Coordinates of N, CA and C in Angstrom, one line a residue:
M650 N 23.5 51.7 -49.0 CA 22.2 51.7 -48.5 C 21.4 50.6 -49.2
Q651 N 20.5 49.9 -48.5 CA 19.7 48.8 -49.1 C 18.6 49.4 -50.0
N652 N 18.3 48.7 -51.1 CA 17.2 49.1 -52.0 C 15.9 49.1 -51.2
I653 N 15.0 50.1 -51.6 CA 13.8 50.3 -50.9 C 12.8 49.1 -51.1
E654 N 13.0 48.3 -52.2 CA 12.1 47.2 -52.4 C 12.5 46.0 -51.6
T655 N 13.7 45.9 -51.1 CA 14.2 44.8 -50.3 C 14.5 45.1 -48.9
D656 N 14.5 46.3 -48.5 CA 14.8 46.7 -47.1 C 13.6 46.4 -46.3
S657 N 13.7 45.5 -45.3 CA 12.5 45.0 -44.5 C 12.1 46.1 -43.5
T658 N 12.8 47.2 -43.5 CA 12.3 48.3 -42.5 C 11.6 49.4 -43.2
T659 N 11.3 49.3 -44.5 CA 10.6 50.3 -45.3 C 9.1 50.0 -45.3
L660 N 8.3 51.1 -45.4 CA 6.9 50.9 -45.4 C 6.4 50.2 -46.7
P661 N 6.9 50.5 -47.9 CA 6.4 49.7 -49.0 C 6.7 48.2 -48.9
F662 N 7.8 47.8 -48.4 CA 8.1 46.4 -48.2 C 7.2 45.8 -47.1
I663 N 6.9 46.5 -46.1 CA 6.0 46.0 -45.0 C 4.6 45.8 -45.5
R664 N 4.2 46.8 -46.3 CA 2.8 46.7 -46.9 C 2.7 45.5 -47.8
E665 N 3.6 45.2 -48.6 CA 3.6 44.1 -49.5 C 3.7 42.8 -48.8
R666 N 4.5 42.7 -47.8 CA 4.6 41.5 -47.0 C 3.3 41.2 -46.2
L667 N 2.7 42.2 -45.7 CA 1.5 42.0 -44.9 C 0.4 41.6 -45.9
K668 N 0.3 42.2 -47.1 CA -0.7 41.8 -48.1 C -0.5 40.3 -48.4
L669 N 0.7 39.9 -48.7 CA 1.0 38.5 -49.1 C 0.7 37.6 -47.9
H670 N 1.1 38.0 -46.7 CA 0.9 37.2 -45.6 C -0.6 36.9 -45.4
S671 N -1.4 38.0 -45.5 CA -2.9 37.9 -45.2 C -3.6 37.0 -46.2
T672 N -3.1 37.1 -47.5 CA -3.8 36.3 -48.5 C -3.4 34.9 -48.5
Q673 N -2.1 34.6 -48.1 CA -1.7 33.2 -48.1 C -2.0 32.5 -46.8
L674 N -1.9 33.1 -45.7 CA -2.1 32.4 -44.4 C -3.6 32.3 -44.1
Y675 N -4.3 33.3 -44.4 CA -5.8 33.3 -44.1 C -6.6 33.5 -45.4
P676 N -6.6 32.6 -46.3 CA -7.4 32.8 -47.5 C -8.9 32.8 -47.3
D677 N -9.3 32.1 -46.2 CA -10.7 32.0 -45.8 C -10.8 31.6 -44.4
D678 N -11.6 32.3 -43.6 CA -11.7 31.9 -42.2 C -12.6 30.8 -42.0
C679 N -13.2 30.2 -43.0 CA -14.1 29.1 -43.0 C -13.5 28.0 -43.7
R680 N -12.8 27.1 -43.0 CA -12.1 26.0 -43.7 C -12.6 24.6 -43.4
A681 N -13.8 24.5 -43.1 CA -14.5 23.2 -42.9 C -15.9 23.3 -43.4
A682 N -16.4 22.1 -43.9 CA -17.7 22.0 -44.4 C -18.4 20.8 -43.9
V683 N -19.7 21.0 -43.7 CA -20.6 19.9 -43.2 C -21.8 19.7 -44.1
L684 N -22.3 18.5 -44.2 CA -23.4 18.2 -45.0 C -24.5 17.6 -44.1
L685 N -25.6 18.2 -44.0 CA -26.8 17.7 -43.3 C -27.6 16.8 -44.2
P686 N -27.6 15.5 -43.9 CA -28.2 14.5 -44.8 C -29.7 14.3 -44.4
L687 N -30.5 14.3 -45.5 CA -32.0 14.0 -45.3 C -32.2 12.7 -46.0
L688 N -33.0 11.8 -45.4 CA -33.5 10.6 -46.1 C -35.0 10.5 -46.0
I689 N -35.6 9.8 -46.9 CA -37.0 9.6 -46.9 C -37.2 8.2 -46.4
K690 N -37.9 8.1 -45.2 CA -38.2 6.8 -44.6 C -39.7 6.7 -44.4
K691 N -40.4 5.7 -45.0 CA -41.8 5.5 -44.9 C -42.6 6.8 -45.2
G692 N -42.1 7.5 -46.3 CA -42.7 8.7 -46.8 C -42.5 9.9 -46.0
E693 N -41.6 9.9 -45.0 CA -41.3 11.0 -44.1 C -39.8 11.3 -44.1
L694 N -39.5 12.6 -44.1 CA -38.1 13.1 -44.1 C -37.5 12.9 -42.7
H695 N -36.3 12.3 -42.7 CA -35.5 12.1 -41.5 C -34.2 12.7 -41.7
L696 N -33.6 13.2 -40.5 CA -32.2 13.6 -40.5 C -31.3 12.4 -40.2
L697 N -30.2 12.3 -40.8 CA -29.3 11.2 -40.5 C -28.1 11.8 -39.7
F698 N -27.8 11.1 -38.6 CA -26.7 11.5 -37.8 C -25.7 10.4 -37.7
E699 N -24.4 10.8 -37.4 CA -23.4 9.8 -37.2 C -22.9 9.9 -35.7
Q700 N -22.5 8.7 -35.2 CA -21.8 8.8 -33.9 C -20.3 8.5 -34.3
R701 N -19.4 9.4 -34.0 CA -18.0 9.3 -34.3 C -17.4 8.1 -33.7
A702 N -16.5 7.5 -34.5 CA -15.8 6.3 -34.0 C -15.1 6.6 -32.6
L703 N -15.2 5.6 -31.7 CA -14.6 5.7 -30.4 C -13.1 5.7 -30.4
S704 N -12.5 5.3 -31.6 CA -11.0 5.3 -31.7 C -10.4 6.6 -32.1
L705 N -11.3 7.5 -32.5 CA -10.8 8.8 -33.0 C -10.1 9.6 -31.9
K706 N -9.1 10.4 -32.2 CA -8.4 11.2 -31.2 C -9.2 12.4 -30.8
T707 N -10.0 13.0 -31.7 CA -10.8 14.2 -31.4 C -12.2 13.9 -31.4
Q708 N -12.9 14.2 -30.3 CA -14.3 14.1 -30.1 C -14.8 12.7 -30.4
P709 N -14.2 11.7 -29.8 CA -14.7 10.3 -30.0 C -16.1 10.1 -29.4
G710 N -17.0 9.5 -30.2 CA -18.3 9.2 -29.7 C -19.3 10.3 -29.8
D711 N -18.8 11.5 -30.3 CA -19.8 12.6 -30.5 C -20.7 12.4 -31.6
I712 N -21.9 13.0 -31.5 CA -22.9 12.9 -32.6 C -22.7 14.1 -33.5
C713 N -22.7 13.8 -34.8 CA -22.3 14.8 -35.8 C -23.0 14.5 -37.1
Y714 N -22.8 15.4 -38.1 CA -23.1 15.2 -39.5 C -21.8 14.9 -40.2
P715 N -21.9 14.4 -41.4 CA -20.6 14.2 -42.2 C -20.0 15.5 -42.5
G716 N -18.7 15.6 -42.4 CA -18.0 16.8 -42.7 C -16.5 16.8 -42.4
G717 N -15.8 17.8 -42.7 CA -14.4 17.9 -42.5 C -13.7 19.1 -43.1
A718 N -12.4 19.0 -43.2 CA -11.6 20.2 -43.7 C -11.8 20.3 -45.2
I719 N -11.8 21.6 -45.6 CA -11.8 21.9 -47.0 C -10.4 21.9 -47.5
E720 N -10.1 21.1 -48.5 CA -8.7 21.0 -49.1 C -8.4 22.2 -49.9
L721 N -7.1 22.4 -50.1 CA -6.6 23.5 -50.9 C -7.2 23.5 -52.3
G722 N -7.8 24.6 -52.7 CA -8.4 24.7 -54.0 C -9.8 24.1 -54.2
E723 N -10.3 23.5 -53.1 CA -11.6 22.8 -53.1 C -12.7 23.8 -52.7
R724 N -13.9 23.6 -53.4 CA -15.0 24.4 -53.0 C -15.7 23.8 -51.8
A725 N -16.3 24.6 -51.0 CA -16.9 24.2 -49.8 C -17.9 23.0 -50.0
E726 N -18.8 23.2 -51.0 CA -19.8 22.2 -51.2 C -19.2 20.9 -51.7
A727 N -18.1 21.0 -52.5 CA -17.4 19.8 -52.9 C -16.8 19.0 -51.8
A728 N -16.3 19.8 -50.8 CA -15.7 19.2 -49.6 C -16.7 18.5 -48.8
A729 N -17.9 19.1 -48.6 CA -18.9 18.5 -47.9 C -19.4 17.2 -48.5
V730 N -19.6 17.2 -49.8 CA -20.0 16.0 -50.6 C -18.9 14.9 -50.4
R731 N -17.7 15.3 -50.6 CA -16.6 14.3 -50.5 C -16.5 13.6 -49.2
E732 N -16.7 14.4 -48.1 CA -16.7 13.9 -46.8 C -17.8 12.9 -46.6
M733 N -19.0 13.2 -47.1 CA -20.1 12.3 -46.9 C -19.9 11.0 -47.7
M734 N -19.3 11.1 -48.9 CA -19.0 9.9 -49.6 C -18.0 9.0 -48.9
E735 N -17.0 9.6 -48.2 CA -16.0 8.9 -47.5 C -16.6 8.3 -46.2
E736 N -17.4 9.0 -45.5 CA -17.8 8.6 -44.2 C -19.0 7.6 -44.3
L737 N -19.9 7.8 -45.3 CA -21.1 6.9 -45.4 C -21.0 5.9 -46.5
L738 N -19.8 5.9 -47.2 CA -19.5 4.9 -48.3 C -20.6 4.9 -49.4
V739 N -21.0 6.2 -49.8 CA -22.0 6.3 -50.9 C -21.3 6.9 -52.1
K740 N -22.1 6.9 -53.2 CA -21.6 7.4 -54.5 C -22.1 8.8 -54.7
R741 N -21.5 9.6 -55.6 CA -21.9 10.9 -55.8 C -23.3 11.0 -56.3
E742 N -23.7 10.1 -57.1 CA -25.1 10.1 -57.7 C -26.2 9.9 -56.6
Q743 N -25.8 9.4 -55.4 CA -26.8 9.2 -54.3 C -27.0 10.5 -53.5
I744 N -26.2 11.6 -53.8 CA -26.3 12.8 -53.1 C -26.9 13.9 -53.9
Q745 N -28.0 14.5 -53.5 CA -28.6 15.6 -54.2 C -28.5 16.8 -53.3
L746 N -27.6 17.7 -53.7 CA -27.5 19.0 -52.9 C -28.8 19.8 -53.0
L747 N -29.2 20.2 -51.8 CA -30.5 21.0 -51.8 C -30.2 22.5 -51.6
G748 N -29.0 22.9 -51.1 CA -28.7 24.3 -50.9 C -27.8 24.5 -49.6
E749 N -27.4 25.7 -49.5 CA -26.5 26.0 -48.3 C -27.3 26.5 -47.2
I750 N -27.0 26.0 -46.0 CA -27.7 26.4 -44.8 C -27.0 27.8 -44.3
G751 N -25.7 27.9 -44.4 CA -25.0 29.1 -44.1 C -23.7 28.8 -43.5
R752 N -23.0 29.9 -43.0 CA -21.8 29.8 -42.3 C -22.1 29.8 -40.8
I753 N -22.0 28.6 -40.2 CA -22.5 28.5 -38.8 C -21.3 28.6 -37.9
P754 N -21.3 29.6 -36.9 CA -20.2 29.7 -36.0 C -20.0 28.6 -35.1
G755 N -18.8 28.1 -34.9 CA -18.5 27.1 -33.9 C -18.3 27.7 -32.5
P756 N -18.0 26.9 -31.5 CA -17.8 27.4 -30.2 C -16.6 28.3 -30.0
T757 N -15.6 28.2 -31.0 CA -14.5 29.2 -30.9 C -14.8 30.4 -31.7
G758 N -15.9 30.5 -32.4 CA -16.3 31.6 -33.2 C -15.9 31.5 -34.7
R759 N -15.1 30.4 -35.0 CA -14.8 30.2 -36.4 C -15.9 29.5 -37.1
P760 N -16.3 30.0 -38.2 CA -17.5 29.4 -38.9 C -17.2 28.1 -39.7
V761 N -18.3 27.4 -40.0 CA -18.2 26.2 -40.8 C -19.3 26.3 -41.9
H762 N -18.9 26.0 -43.1 CA -19.9 26.0 -44.2 C -20.9 24.8 -44.0
A763 N -22.2 25.0 -43.9 CA -23.1 23.9 -43.7 C -24.1 23.9 -44.9
F764 N -24.3 22.7 -45.4 CA -25.2 22.4 -46.6 C -26.2 21.3 -46.2
A765 N -27.3 21.3 -47.0 CA -28.2 20.2 -46.8 C -28.3 19.4 -48.1
A766 N -28.5 18.1 -48.0 CA -28.6 17.2 -49.2 C -29.6 16.1 -48.9
L767 N -30.2 15.6 -50.0 CA -31.0 14.4 -49.9 C -30.2 13.2 -50.3
L768 N -30.2 12.2 -49.4 CA -29.4 11.0 -49.7 C -30.3 9.9 -50.1
T769 N -30.1 9.3 -51.2 CA -31.0 8.2 -51.8 C -30.3 6.9 -51.8
D770 N -31.1 5.8 -51.8 CA -30.6 4.4 -51.9 C -29.5 4.2 -50.9
Y771 N -29.7 4.6 -49.7 CA -28.6 4.4 -48.7 C -28.9 3.1 -47.9
D772 N -27.8 2.3 -47.8 CA -27.9 1.0 -47.2 C -27.5 0.9 -45.7
G773 N -27.2 2.1 -45.1 CA -26.8 2.1 -43.7 C -25.4 1.9 -43.4
C774 N -24.5 1.7 -44.4 CA -23.1 1.4 -44.2 C -22.4 2.7 -43.9
S775 N -21.2 2.5 -43.3 CA -20.4 3.7 -42.9 C -18.9 3.2 -42.7
S776 N -18.0 4.2 -42.8 CA -16.6 3.8 -42.6 C -16.3 3.6 -41.2
P777 N -15.8 2.4 -40.8 CA -15.5 2.1 -39.4 C -14.4 2.9 -38.8
D778 N -13.5 3.4 -39.7 CA -12.4 4.3 -39.2 C -12.9 5.6 -38.7
E779 N -14.1 6.1 -39.2 CA -14.6 7.4 -38.8 C -15.9 7.4 -38.1
V780 N -16.7 6.3 -38.3 CA -18.1 6.3 -37.8 C -18.3 5.0 -37.0
D781 N -18.9 5.2 -35.8 CA -19.3 4.0 -35.0 C -20.6 3.4 -35.6
H782 N -21.6 4.3 -35.7 CA -22.8 3.9 -36.3 C -23.6 5.1 -36.8
V783 N -24.7 4.9 -37.5 CA -25.5 6.0 -37.9 C -27.0 5.7 -37.4
F784 N -27.7 6.8 -37.3 CA -29.1 6.7 -36.9 C -29.9 7.9 -37.5
T785 N -31.2 7.7 -37.5 CA -32.0 8.8 -38.1 C -33.1 9.3 -37.1
L786 N -33.5 10.5 -37.2 CA -34.6 11.1 -36.4 C -35.5 11.9 -37.3
P787 N -36.8 11.9 -37.0 CA -37.7 12.6 -37.9 C -37.4 14.1 -38.0
L788 N -37.4 14.7 -39.1 CA -37.2 16.1 -39.3 C -38.4 16.9 -38.7
R789 N -39.6 16.3 -38.7 CA -40.7 17.0 -38.2 C -40.6 17.3 -36.7
W790 N -40.0 16.4 -36.0 CA -39.8 16.7 -34.5 C -38.9 17.9 -34.3
F791 N -37.8 18.0 -35.0 CA -36.9 19.1 -34.8 C -37.6 20.4 -35.3
A792 N -38.4 20.4 -36.3 CA -39.1 21.6 -36.8 C -40.1 22.1 -35.7
E793 N -40.6 21.2 -34.9 CA -41.6 21.5 -33.9 C -41.0 21.8 -32.5
H794 N -39.8 21.4 -32.3 CA -39.1 21.6 -31.0 C -37.8 22.3 -31.1
P795 N -37.8 23.6 -31.0 CA -36.5 24.3 -31.0 C -35.6 23.9 -29.8
P796 N -34.3 24.0 -29.9 CA -33.4 23.5 -28.8 C -33.5 24.4 -27.6
L797 N -33.1 23.9 -26.5 CA -32.8 24.7 -25.3 C -31.4 25.3 -25.5
L798 N -31.3 26.5 -24.9 CA -30.1 27.3 -25.1 C -29.4 27.5 -23.7
Y799 N -28.1 27.2 -23.6 CA -27.4 27.4 -22.4 C -26.2 28.3 -22.7
R800 N -25.7 29.0 -21.6 CA -24.7 29.9 -21.8 C -23.3 29.3 -21.6
G801 N -22.4 29.6 -22.5 CA -21.0 29.1 -22.4 C -20.1 30.2 -22.3
V802 N -19.0 30.0 -21.7 CA -17.9 31.0 -21.5 C -16.6 30.5 -21.8
Q803 N -15.8 31.2 -22.6 CA -14.4 30.8 -22.9 C -13.5 31.9 -22.4
S804 N -12.6 31.5 -21.6 CA -11.6 32.4 -21.0 C -10.3 32.5 -21.8
C805 N -9.8 33.7 -21.9 CA -8.5 33.9 -22.6 C -7.3 33.9 -21.6
A806 N -7.6 33.6 -20.3 CA -6.5 33.6 -19.3 C -5.4 32.6 -19.6
P807 N -4.2 33.0 -19.4 CA -3.1 32.0 -19.7 C -2.9 31.0 -18.6
G808 N -2.0 30.1 -18.8 CA -1.7 29.0 -17.8 C -0.9 29.5 -16.7
D809 N -0.7 28.6 -15.7 CA 0.0 29.0 -14.4 C 1.5 29.4 -14.7
D810 N 2.1 29.0 -15.8 CA 3.5 29.3 -16.0 C 3.6 30.7 -16.6
F811 N 2.5 31.4 -16.8 CA 2.6 32.8 -17.4 C 3.2 33.7 -16.3
P812 N 4.1 34.7 -16.8 CA 4.7 35.6 -15.8 C 3.7 36.7 -15.4
F813 N 2.7 36.4 -14.6 CA 1.7 37.3 -14.2 C 2.3 38.6 -13.5
E814 N 3.4 38.4 -12.8 CA 4.0 39.5 -12.1 C 4.5 40.6 -13.0
L815 N 4.6 40.4 -14.3 CA 5.0 41.4 -15.3 C 3.9 42.2 -15.9
I816 N 2.7 41.9 -15.6 CA 1.6 42.6 -16.2 C 0.8 43.4 -15.1
P817 N 0.1 44.5 -15.5 CA -0.7 45.2 -14.5 C -1.7 44.3 -13.8
G818 N -1.8 44.4 -12.5 CA -2.8 43.6 -11.8 C -2.4 42.2 -11.5
G819 N -1.3 41.7 -12.1 CA -0.9 40.3 -11.9 C -2.0 39.3 -12.2
R820 N -2.2 38.4 -11.3 CA -3.2 37.3 -11.5 C -4.6 37.9 -11.5
S821 N -4.8 39.1 -11.0 CA -6.1 39.8 -11.0 C -6.4 40.5 -12.3
Y822 N -5.5 40.4 -13.3 CA -5.8 41.1 -14.5 C -7.1 40.6 -15.1
P823 N -8.0 41.5 -15.6 CA -9.3 41.1 -16.2 C -9.1 40.6 -17.6
F824 N -8.7 39.3 -17.8 CA -8.6 38.8 -19.1 C -10.0 38.7 -19.7
A825 N -10.0 38.8 -21.1 CA -11.2 38.8 -21.8 C -11.9 37.4 -21.8
E826 N -13.2 37.4 -21.9 CA -14.0 36.2 -22.0 C -14.9 36.2 -23.2
R827 N -15.1 35.1 -23.8 CA -16.0 35.0 -25.0 C -17.3 34.3 -24.5
H828 N -18.4 34.9 -24.7 CA -19.7 34.3 -24.3 C -20.4 33.8 -25.6
Y829 N -21.0 32.6 -25.5 CA -21.7 32.0 -26.6 C -22.8 31.1 -26.0
T830 N -23.6 30.6 -26.9 CA -24.7 29.7 -26.5 C -24.4 28.3 -26.9
I831 N -24.9 27.4 -26.0 CA -24.8 25.9 -26.3 C -26.2 25.4 -26.5
P832 N -26.6 25.1 -27.7 CA -27.9 24.5 -27.9 C -27.9 23.0 -27.7
L833 N -29.0 22.5 -27.2 CA -29.2 21.1 -27.1 C -30.7 20.7 -27.2
Y834 N -30.9 19.6 -27.8 CA -32.3 19.1 -28.0 C -32.6 18.0 -26.9
L835 N -33.2 18.4 -25.8 CA -33.6 17.4 -24.8 C -34.7 16.6 -25.4
G836 N -34.7 15.3 -25.1 CA -35.6 14.4 -25.6 C -35.0 13.5 -26.7
T837 N -33.9 13.9 -27.2 CA -33.2 13.1 -28.2 C -32.3 12.1 -27.5
S838 N -32.1 10.9 -28.1 CA -31.3 9.9 -27.5 C -30.6 9.2 -28.6
P839 N -29.3 9.3 -28.8 CA -28.4 10.1 -27.9 C -28.6 11.6 -28.1
L840 N -28.1 12.4 -27.1 CA -28.4 13.8 -27.1 C -27.8 14.5 -28.3
I841 N -28.6 15.3 -29.0 CA -28.1 16.2 -30.1 C -27.8 17.6 -29.4
W842 N -26.6 18.0 -29.5 CA -26.2 19.2 -28.8 C -25.0 19.8 -29.5
G843 N -24.6 21.0 -29.0 CA -23.4 21.7 -29.6 C -23.5 22.1 -31.0
M844 N -22.4 21.9 -31.8 CA -22.4 22.3 -33.2 C -23.4 21.6 -34.0
T845 N -23.6 20.3 -33.7 CA -24.6 19.6 -34.5 C -26.0 20.1 -34.3
A846 N -26.3 20.5 -33.0 CA -27.6 21.1 -32.7 C -27.7 22.5 -33.3
R847 N -26.6 23.2 -33.4 CA -26.6 24.6 -34.0 C -26.9 24.5 -35.5
I848 N -26.3 23.6 -36.2 CA -26.6 23.4 -37.6 C -28.0 23.0 -37.8
T849 N -28.5 22.0 -37.0 CA -29.9 21.6 -37.1 C -30.9 22.7 -36.9
S850 N -30.6 23.5 -35.8 CA -31.5 24.6 -35.5 C -31.5 25.7 -36.6
A851 N -30.3 26.0 -37.2 CA -30.2 26.9 -38.3 C -31.0 26.4 -39.5
F852 N -31.0 25.1 -39.8 CA -31.7 24.5 -40.9 C -33.2 24.6 -40.7
C853 N -33.7 24.3 -39.4 CA -35.1 24.4 -39.1 C -35.6 25.8 -39.1
D854 N -34.7 26.8 -38.7 CA -35.1 28.2 -38.8 C -35.4 28.6 -40.2
I855 N -34.6 28.1 -41.2 CA -34.8 28.4 -42.6 C -36.2 27.8 -43.0
L856 N -36.5 26.6 -42.6 CA -37.7 26.0 -43.0 C -38.9 26.7 -42.4
R857 N -38.8 27.3 -41.2 CA -39.8 28.1 -40.6 C -39.9 29.5 -41.2
G858 N -38.9 29.9 -41.9 CA -38.9 31.2 -42.4 C -38.4 32.3 -41.5
D859 N -37.8 31.9 -40.4 CA -37.3 32.8 -39.4 C -35.8 32.6 -39.1
A860 N -35.0 32.6 -40.2 CA -33.6 32.2 -40.0 C -32.8 33.3 -39.2
S861 N -33.4 34.5 -39.1 CA -32.7 35.5 -38.3 C -33.1 35.5 -36.8
V862 N -34.0 34.6 -36.5 CA -34.6 34.6 -35.1 C -33.9 33.5 -34.3
S863 N -33.5 33.8 -33.1 CA -32.8 32.8 -32.3 C -33.9 31.9 -31.7
P864 N -33.7 30.6 -31.6 CA -34.7 29.7 -31.0 C -35.0 30.0 -29.6
K865 N -36.2 29.8 -29.2 CA -36.6 30.0 -27.8 C -36.7 28.7 -27.0
K866 N -36.6 28.9 -25.7 CA -36.7 27.7 -24.9 C -38.1 27.1 -24.9
T867 N -38.2 25.8 -25.0 CA -39.4 25.1 -25.0 C -39.3 23.8 -24.2
T868 N -40.5 23.3 -23.8 CA -40.5 22.1 -23.0 C -40.1 20.9 -23.9
P869 N -39.1 20.1 -23.5 CA -38.7 19.0 -24.4 C -39.7 17.9 -24.4
A870 N -39.7 17.2 -25.5 CA -40.5 16.0 -25.7 C -39.7 14.9 -26.3
E871 N -40.0 13.7 -26.0 CA -39.1 12.6 -26.5 C -39.3 12.4 -28.0
V872 N -38.2 12.2 -28.7 CA -38.2 12.1 -30.2 C -38.1 10.6 -30.5
P873 N -38.8 10.1 -31.5 CA -38.7 8.7 -32.0 C -37.3 8.5 -32.6
H874 N -36.6 7.5 -32.2 CA -35.3 7.2 -32.6 C -35.3 5.9 -33.5
E875 N -34.6 6.0 -34.6 CA -34.5 4.9 -35.5 C -33.0 4.7 -35.9
K876 N -32.5 3.5 -35.4 CA -31.1 3.2 -35.8 C -31.1 2.6 -37.2
N877 N -30.2 3.2 -38.1 CA -30.3 2.7 -39.5 C -29.7 1.3 -39.7

C-alpha cells in the first residue's frame, strides 16, 4: 500500500497539492500596473497619454497610460515606474509617485494596479517600439466632465465546434454573460475610452472626494488638445 503522504488519492495529499497550486499559480490576481502621468504646462496640470505603436500585435494605436506586466518578485508601483521609464525614456528622478489610485477592474474583470505620478523635465520623447506619440490634455477638463457610460456584454458561449448535442438544451443552453460598463470621454480627440477612461475617471473621483460614486452621464464638451 502506498504511503499516505505520496498517494495522490488521499485527502492530505490533495489538500497540500491544492494549497501549493493556488499559491504558485495565482499569487496575485492583479499582475499588471499602470502609471497615470501628470505634467505641469503653463502652470496647469495636464494628463499625459500615449498612442500605442501601430506595429504592436495587441491593441495597436490605442490610447493608454504607461504600464505593463508586473515581473516576478516586483512590487506593483515599481513595475509602473519601470514601464514609464521604458516607454517615455525618462529617468527615475523625473518621476514623483503621488499615490495609488486603486485596483481598477478591466473588461475581463481582472484588476490592474493604477498609480498617479508627477513627471518633471519631460522632453516629449518616447520609445518608438512601444509608442507612436504622446499628447496631453488638461486635468481640469476631466475633473469637470465625467465620462459617458455604455453597457458591455461578454458571452461565455463556446465556439461552433463545441458538442452542443451533449449538454441540456443544446445550442439553446443559457450560457452565462458578464455585464460591465464602457466609459468614454466624448469631446476628446483622439477618443479617451475603455480602460484608460476608467482609470482617468477613478482618479478624478478621488479628487472630487466621491471615489465610491459611479460617474453620471453628462453633455460632452470639446477638450483642448496639446500634442507634446
